[in-house]
């Protein structure tokens, strides 16, 4: 699987340890590139970026990763490894929606929802799940439509509202949608969690040309989003994105090009494809 959208996790000072930990926990993967700033790895064919520096925030459960397993044994094995040094947000148990489920936060602060279920039409094991809380509670359905309208290869696969007595019945209990063929999930929660979206977890969008960069950049900062720096932005819901050329990783791993690309990139907010390519 070569999704053009993938998560970036800020794990300061511990990216090598984290990469080894995730490979040991989930198996079926490997490191695809490594330097002191960034490690990229694949888990079950999906790309993850681990960032050693940058955002000052730390990860929290507002963005978690649903991990889909077909059998309870895998779910339990993931659980036992992830809670080593981590914490339990929902204990491993049988729930109405899954025969074996847990929500945990690992020792690096990354949250995982471990779900056991049958095969479905998704060729994706890890799905980022966006939890809209605090002043953003109730915005999940709007956000699902917003992202689906902006990105191609999209589709809203389901929006389930809370039942009476669970939460606000206008709020989303679970939504599933695709953007650029990348399955993402969303939910609302009116509970007082004490956290919201932060830039410690961002979504990276690889773009084939400047037109794509412009489209996603301008679309995501519209109506209340804002530019940050070096290809980073925050959208109107508070979610952080990196809108980057699809060849940025290739340029950054080229020893003869790295310093020139970094020098050009550090001066930009929205990235200029040709300037980085020719740096």
PDB file of C-alpha atoms in Angstrom, residues 9-202:
ATOM      1  CA  UNK A   9       4.293  11.264  15.154  1.00  0.00           C
ATOM      2  CA  UNK A  10       6.508  13.615  17.176  1.00  0.00           C
ATOM      3  CA  UNK A  11       8.490  11.509  19.649  1.00  0.00           C
ATOM      4  CA  UNK A  12      11.367  13.706  20.752  1.00  0.00           C
ATOM      5  CA  UNK A  13      14.672  12.044  21.442  1.00  0.00           C
ATOM      6  CA  UNK A  14      13.255   8.532  21.133  1.00  0.00           C
ATOM      7  CA  UNK A  15      12.417   7.893  17.477  1.00  0.00           C
ATOM      8  CA  UNK A  16      14.866   4.996  17.093  1.00  0.00           C
ATOM      9  CA  UNK A  17      13.516   3.346  20.246  1.00  0.00           C
ATOM     10  CA  UNK A  18       9.930   3.972  19.110  1.00  0.00           C
ATOM     11  CA  UNK A  19      10.554   2.527  15.647  1.00  0.00           C
ATOM     12  CA  UNK A  20      11.954  -0.673  17.170  1.00  0.00           C
ATOM     13  CA  UNK A  21       9.046  -0.812  19.630  1.00  0.00           C
ATOM     14  CA  UNK A  22       6.369  -0.537  16.924  1.00  0.00           C
ATOM     15  CA  UNK A  23       8.076  -3.069  14.688  1.00  0.00           C
ATOM     16  CA  UNK A  24       8.309  -5.490  17.596  1.00  0.00           C
ATOM     17  CA  UNK A  25       4.682  -4.841  18.613  1.00  0.00           C
ATOM     18  CA  UNK A  26       3.000  -5.083  15.236  1.00  0.00           C
ATOM     19  CA  UNK A  27       5.513  -7.009  13.101  1.00  0.00           C
ATOM     20  CA  UNK A  28       5.108  -7.113   9.314  1.00  0.00           C
ATOM     21  CA  UNK A  29       7.167  -4.021   8.591  1.00  0.00           C
ATOM     22  CA  UNK A  30      10.530  -2.340   8.440  1.00  0.00           C
ATOM     23  CA  UNK A  31      12.374   0.975   8.481  1.00  0.00           C
ATOM     24  CA  UNK A  32      12.391   2.584   5.031  1.00  0.00           C
ATOM     25  CA  UNK A  33      14.629   5.577   5.795  1.00  0.00           C
ATOM     26  CA  UNK A  34      16.465   6.926   8.794  1.00  0.00           C
ATOM     27  CA  UNK A  35      18.378  10.038   9.829  1.00  0.00           C
ATOM     28  CA  UNK A  36      18.752  11.895  13.147  1.00  0.00           C
ATOM     29  CA  UNK A  37      15.644  14.002  12.425  1.00  0.00           C
ATOM     30  CA  UNK A  38      13.186  11.580  10.832  1.00  0.00           C
ATOM     31  CA  UNK A  39      12.620   7.832  10.672  1.00  0.00           C
ATOM     32  CA  UNK A  40      10.042   6.460   8.264  1.00  0.00           C
ATOM     33  CA  UNK A  41       8.763   2.934   8.606  1.00  0.00           C
ATOM     34  CA  UNK A  42       6.093   0.732   7.172  1.00  0.00           C
ATOM     35  CA  UNK A  43       3.717  -1.348   9.256  1.00  0.00           C
ATOM     36  CA  UNK A  44       1.533  -3.777   7.305  1.00  0.00           C
ATOM     37  CA  UNK A  45       2.384  -1.781   4.199  1.00  0.00           C
ATOM     38  CA  UNK A  46       1.408   1.607   5.672  1.00  0.00           C
ATOM     39  CA  UNK A  47       3.834   4.464   6.095  1.00  0.00           C
ATOM     40  CA  UNK A  48       4.466   6.208   9.419  1.00  0.00           C
ATOM     41  CA  UNK A  49       6.865   9.103  10.008  1.00  0.00           C
ATOM     42  CA  UNK A  50       8.556   9.516  13.397  1.00  0.00           C
ATOM     43  CA  UNK A  51       9.834  13.046  14.020  1.00  0.00           C
ATOM     44  CA  UNK A  52      12.613  13.775  16.492  1.00  0.00           C
ATOM     45  CA  UNK A  53      12.048  17.516  16.854  1.00  0.00           C
ATOM     46  CA  UNK A  54       9.690  20.291  15.828  1.00  0.00           C
ATOM     47  CA  UNK A  55       6.354  20.772  17.602  1.00  0.00           C
ATOM     48  CA  UNK A  56       6.544  21.606  21.311  1.00  0.00           C
ATOM     49  CA  UNK A  57       3.299  19.760  22.070  1.00  0.00           C
ATOM     50  CA  UNK A  58       3.091  16.126  23.125  1.00  0.00           C
ATOM     51  CA  UNK A  59       0.720  13.494  21.685  1.00  0.00           C
ATOM     52  CA  UNK A  60      -2.669  12.897  23.272  1.00  0.00           C
ATOM     53  CA  UNK A  61      -5.697  10.685  22.506  1.00  0.00           C
ATOM     54  CA  UNK A  62      -7.499  13.289  20.365  1.00  0.00           C
ATOM     55  CA  UNK A  63      -5.877  11.439  17.466  1.00  0.00           C
ATOM     56  CA  UNK A  64      -5.600   7.702  18.029  1.00  0.00           C
ATOM     57  CA  UNK A  65      -5.043   4.806  15.659  1.00  0.00           C
ATOM     58  CA  UNK A  66      -7.648   2.111  15.191  1.00  0.00           C
ATOM     59  CA  UNK A  67      -5.839  -1.199  14.759  1.00  0.00           C
ATOM     60  CA  UNK A  68      -7.934  -3.805  12.962  1.00  0.00           C
ATOM     61  CA  UNK A  69      -7.397  -7.473  13.763  1.00  0.00           C
ATOM     62  CA  UNK A  70      -9.309 -10.505  12.572  1.00  0.00           C
ATOM     63  CA  UNK A  71      -8.685 -12.550  15.710  1.00  0.00           C
ATOM     64  CA  UNK A  72      -8.682 -11.914  19.446  1.00  0.00           C
ATOM     65  CA  UNK A  73      -5.204 -13.397  19.908  1.00  0.00           C
ATOM     66  CA  UNK A  74      -3.579 -10.644  17.827  1.00  0.00           C
ATOM     67  CA  UNK A  75      -5.532  -7.959  19.651  1.00  0.00           C
ATOM     68  CA  UNK A  76      -4.444  -9.315  23.020  1.00  0.00           C
ATOM     69  CA  UNK A  77      -0.804  -9.619  21.902  1.00  0.00           C
ATOM     70  CA  UNK A  78      -0.767  -5.958  20.772  1.00  0.00           C
ATOM     71  CA  UNK A  79      -2.399  -4.931  24.043  1.00  0.00           C
ATOM     72  CA  UNK A  80       0.166  -6.671  26.235  1.00  0.00           C
ATOM     73  CA  UNK A  81       3.063  -5.016  24.405  1.00  0.00           C
ATOM     74  CA  UNK A  82       1.534  -1.536  24.179  1.00  0.00           C
ATOM     75  CA  UNK A  83       0.682  -1.302  27.884  1.00  0.00           C
ATOM     76  CA  UNK A  84       4.327  -1.986  28.826  1.00  0.00           C
ATOM     77  CA  UNK A  85       5.187   1.454  30.197  1.00  0.00           C
ATOM     78  CA  UNK A  86       1.904   2.842  28.874  1.00  0.00           C
ATOM     79  CA  UNK A  87      -1.597   3.263  30.303  1.00  0.00           C
ATOM     80  CA  UNK A  88      -5.068   1.830  29.741  1.00  0.00           C
ATOM     81  CA  UNK A  89      -7.821   4.195  28.588  1.00  0.00           C
ATOM     82  CA  UNK A  90     -10.417   1.422  28.088  1.00  0.00           C
ATOM     83  CA  UNK A  91      -9.584  -2.076  29.363  1.00  0.00           C
ATOM     84  CA  UNK A  92      -9.291  -5.132  27.145  1.00  0.00           C
ATOM     85  CA  UNK A  93     -12.753  -6.642  27.169  1.00  0.00           C
ATOM     86  CA  UNK A  94     -15.790  -7.630  25.129  1.00  0.00           C
ATOM     87  CA  UNK A  95     -17.858  -4.638  23.995  1.00  0.00           C
ATOM     88  CA  UNK A  96     -21.055  -4.341  21.925  1.00  0.00           C
ATOM     89  CA  UNK A  97     -18.975  -3.327  18.896  1.00  0.00           C
ATOM     90  CA  UNK A  98     -16.140  -5.850  19.206  1.00  0.00           C
ATOM     91  CA  UNK A  99     -15.509  -9.266  20.757  1.00  0.00           C
ATOM     92  CA  UNK A 100     -12.133  -8.007  22.016  1.00  0.00           C
ATOM     93  CA  UNK A 101     -11.311  -4.297  22.214  1.00  0.00           C
ATOM     94  CA  UNK A 102      -9.088  -1.940  24.195  1.00  0.00           C
ATOM     95  CA  UNK A 103      -7.932   1.669  24.042  1.00  0.00           C
ATOM     96  CA  UNK A 104      -4.392   2.232  25.288  1.00  0.00           C
ATOM     97  CA  UNK A 105      -1.753   4.941  25.326  1.00  0.00           C
ATOM     98  CA  UNK A 106       1.775   3.654  24.850  1.00  0.00           C
ATOM     99  CA  UNK A 107       4.939   4.833  26.623  1.00  0.00           C
ATOM    100  CA  UNK A 108       5.594   7.384  23.870  1.00  0.00           C
ATOM    101  CA  UNK A 109       2.145   8.975  24.282  1.00  0.00           C
ATOM    102  CA  UNK A 110       0.607   7.504  21.111  1.00  0.00           C
ATOM    103  CA  UNK A 111      -2.923   6.121  21.522  1.00  0.00           C
ATOM    104  CA  UNK A 112      -4.212   2.938  19.918  1.00  0.00           C
ATOM    105  CA  UNK A 113      -7.721   1.505  19.697  1.00  0.00           C
ATOM    106  CA  UNK A 114      -7.359  -2.244  19.349  1.00  0.00           C
ATOM    107  CA  UNK A 115     -10.379  -3.658  17.523  1.00  0.00           C
ATOM    108  CA  UNK A 116     -11.241  -7.260  16.687  1.00  0.00           C
ATOM    109  CA  UNK A 117     -13.589  -7.798  13.762  1.00  0.00           C
ATOM    110  CA  UNK A 118     -14.152  -9.772  10.589  1.00  0.00           C
ATOM    111  CA  UNK A 119     -12.689  -9.036   7.200  1.00  0.00           C
ATOM    112  CA  UNK A 120     -14.109  -6.043   5.417  1.00  0.00           C
ATOM    113  CA  UNK A 121     -13.415  -4.113   2.274  1.00  0.00           C
ATOM    114  CA  UNK A 122     -10.597  -2.107   3.852  1.00  0.00           C
ATOM    115  CA  UNK A 123      -7.058  -2.894   2.852  1.00  0.00           C
ATOM    116  CA  UNK A 124      -5.777  -0.866   5.790  1.00  0.00           C
ATOM    117  CA  UNK A 125      -4.811  -2.057   9.258  1.00  0.00           C
ATOM    118  CA  UNK A 126      -4.186   1.309  10.935  1.00  0.00           C
ATOM    119  CA  UNK A 127      -6.790   4.089  10.698  1.00  0.00           C
ATOM    120  CA  UNK A 128      -6.287   7.489  12.357  1.00  0.00           C
ATOM    121  CA  UNK A 129      -9.318   8.361  14.464  1.00  0.00           C
ATOM    122  CA  UNK A 130     -10.052  12.039  15.086  1.00  0.00           C
ATOM    123  CA  UNK A 131     -11.881  12.791  18.354  1.00  0.00           C
ATOM    124  CA  UNK A 132     -13.597  16.181  18.418  1.00  0.00           C
ATOM    125  CA  UNK A 133     -13.760  17.361  22.033  1.00  0.00           C
ATOM    126  CA  UNK A 134     -14.135  20.579  24.016  1.00  0.00           C
ATOM    127  CA  UNK A 135     -15.118  23.513  21.772  1.00  0.00           C
ATOM    128  CA  UNK A 136     -14.740  21.225  18.721  1.00  0.00           C
ATOM    129  CA  UNK A 137     -17.260  18.641  20.006  1.00  0.00           C
ATOM    130  CA  UNK A 138     -20.076  18.268  17.508  1.00  0.00           C
ATOM    131  CA  UNK A 139     -17.891  19.163  14.517  1.00  0.00           C
ATOM    132  CA  UNK A 140     -17.035  15.612  13.402  1.00  0.00           C
ATOM    133  CA  UNK A 141     -19.770  15.260  10.776  1.00  0.00           C
ATOM    134  CA  UNK A 142     -19.010  18.674   9.300  1.00  0.00           C
ATOM    135  CA  UNK A 143     -15.297  17.813   9.186  1.00  0.00           C
ATOM    136  CA  UNK A 144     -15.941  14.485   7.452  1.00  0.00           C
ATOM    137  CA  UNK A 145     -17.826  16.293   4.675  1.00  0.00           C
ATOM    138  CA  UNK A 146     -15.198  19.061   4.528  1.00  0.00           C
ATOM    139  CA  UNK A 147     -12.293  16.646   4.011  1.00  0.00           C
ATOM    140  CA  UNK A 148     -14.273  14.464   1.608  1.00  0.00           C
ATOM    141  CA  UNK A 149     -15.104  17.482  -0.546  1.00  0.00           C
ATOM    142  CA  UNK A 150     -11.496  18.705  -0.609  1.00  0.00           C
ATOM    143  CA  UNK A 151      -9.647  15.467  -1.403  1.00  0.00           C
ATOM    144  CA  UNK A 152     -10.213  13.143  -4.376  1.00  0.00           C
ATOM    145  CA  UNK A 153     -10.643   9.358  -4.248  1.00  0.00           C
ATOM    146  CA  UNK A 154     -13.028   9.977  -1.392  1.00  0.00           C
ATOM    147  CA  UNK A 155     -16.115   8.388   0.078  1.00  0.00           C
ATOM    148  CA  UNK A 156     -18.125   8.569   3.284  1.00  0.00           C
ATOM    149  CA  UNK A 157     -18.543   4.965   4.351  1.00  0.00           C
ATOM    150  CA  UNK A 158     -20.801   5.551   7.332  1.00  0.00           C
ATOM    151  CA  UNK A 159     -21.807   8.029  10.055  1.00  0.00           C
ATOM    152  CA  UNK A 160     -23.322   6.606  13.240  1.00  0.00           C
ATOM    153  CA  UNK A 161     -24.844   8.968  15.829  1.00  0.00           C
ATOM    154  CA  UNK A 162     -25.040   8.367  19.575  1.00  0.00           C
ATOM    155  CA  UNK A 163     -28.151   6.755  21.003  1.00  0.00           C
ATOM    156  CA  UNK A 164     -30.165   8.380  23.787  1.00  0.00           C
ATOM    157  CA  UNK A 165     -28.229   8.276  27.039  1.00  0.00           C
ATOM    158  CA  UNK A 166     -24.798   7.729  25.423  1.00  0.00           C
ATOM    159  CA  UNK A 167     -23.985  11.347  24.528  1.00  0.00           C
ATOM    160  CA  UNK A 168     -25.603  14.152  22.546  1.00  0.00           C
ATOM    161  CA  UNK A 169     -27.718  12.353  19.934  1.00  0.00           C
ATOM    162  CA  UNK A 170     -26.630  14.911  17.296  1.00  0.00           C
ATOM    163  CA  UNK A 171     -23.016  13.910  17.854  1.00  0.00           C
ATOM    164  CA  UNK A 172     -21.064  11.312  15.896  1.00  0.00           C
ATOM    165  CA  UNK A 173     -20.282   8.100  17.736  1.00  0.00           C
ATOM    166  CA  UNK A 174     -18.290   6.722  14.812  1.00  0.00           C
ATOM    167  CA  UNK A 175     -17.691   7.866  11.241  1.00  0.00           C
ATOM    168  CA  UNK A 176     -15.561   6.300   8.552  1.00  0.00           C
ATOM    169  CA  UNK A 177     -14.459   7.984   5.352  1.00  0.00           C
ATOM    170  CA  UNK A 178     -11.759   7.890   2.663  1.00  0.00           C
ATOM    171  CA  UNK A 179      -9.602  10.719   1.346  1.00  0.00           C
ATOM    172  CA  UNK A 180      -7.106   9.887  -1.392  1.00  0.00           C
ATOM    173  CA  UNK A 181      -8.040   6.255  -0.677  1.00  0.00           C
ATOM    174  CA  UNK A 182      -6.800   6.641   2.917  1.00  0.00           C
ATOM    175  CA  UNK A 183      -9.349   5.386   5.449  1.00  0.00           C
ATOM    176  CA  UNK A 184      -9.861   7.774   8.351  1.00  0.00           C
ATOM    177  CA  UNK A 185     -12.306   7.722  11.252  1.00  0.00           C
ATOM    178  CA  UNK A 186     -13.911  10.431  13.377  1.00  0.00           C
ATOM    179  CA  UNK A 187     -16.002  10.807  16.504  1.00  0.00           C
ATOM    180  CA  UNK A 188     -17.372  13.451  18.880  1.00  0.00           C
ATOM    181  CA  UNK A 189     -17.216  13.403  22.674  1.00  0.00           C
ATOM    182  CA  UNK A 190     -18.808  15.913  25.043  1.00  0.00           C
ATOM    183  CA  UNK A 191     -16.881  14.556  28.051  1.00  0.00           C
ATOM    184  CA  UNK A 192     -14.320  16.792  29.750  1.00  0.00           C
ATOM    185  CA  UNK A 193     -11.148  15.193  28.450  1.00  0.00           C
ATOM    186  CA  UNK A 194      -8.792  18.104  29.062  1.00  0.00           C
ATOM    187  CA  UNK A 195      -7.128  17.751  25.665  1.00  0.00           C
ATOM    188  CA  UNK A 196      -7.721  18.627  22.033  1.00  0.00           C
ATOM    189  CA  UNK A 197      -5.940  18.452  18.709  1.00  0.00           C
ATOM    190  CA  UNK A 198      -2.229  19.373  18.809  1.00  0.00           C
ATOM    191  CA  UNK A 199       0.575  19.389  16.262  1.00  0.00           C
ATOM    192  CA  UNK A 200       2.472  16.493  17.878  1.00  0.00           C
ATOM    193  CA  UNK A 201       0.461  14.270  15.526  1.00  0.00           C
ATOM    194  CA  UNK A 202      -0.039  15.543  11.992  1.00  0.00           C
TER     195      UNK A 202
END
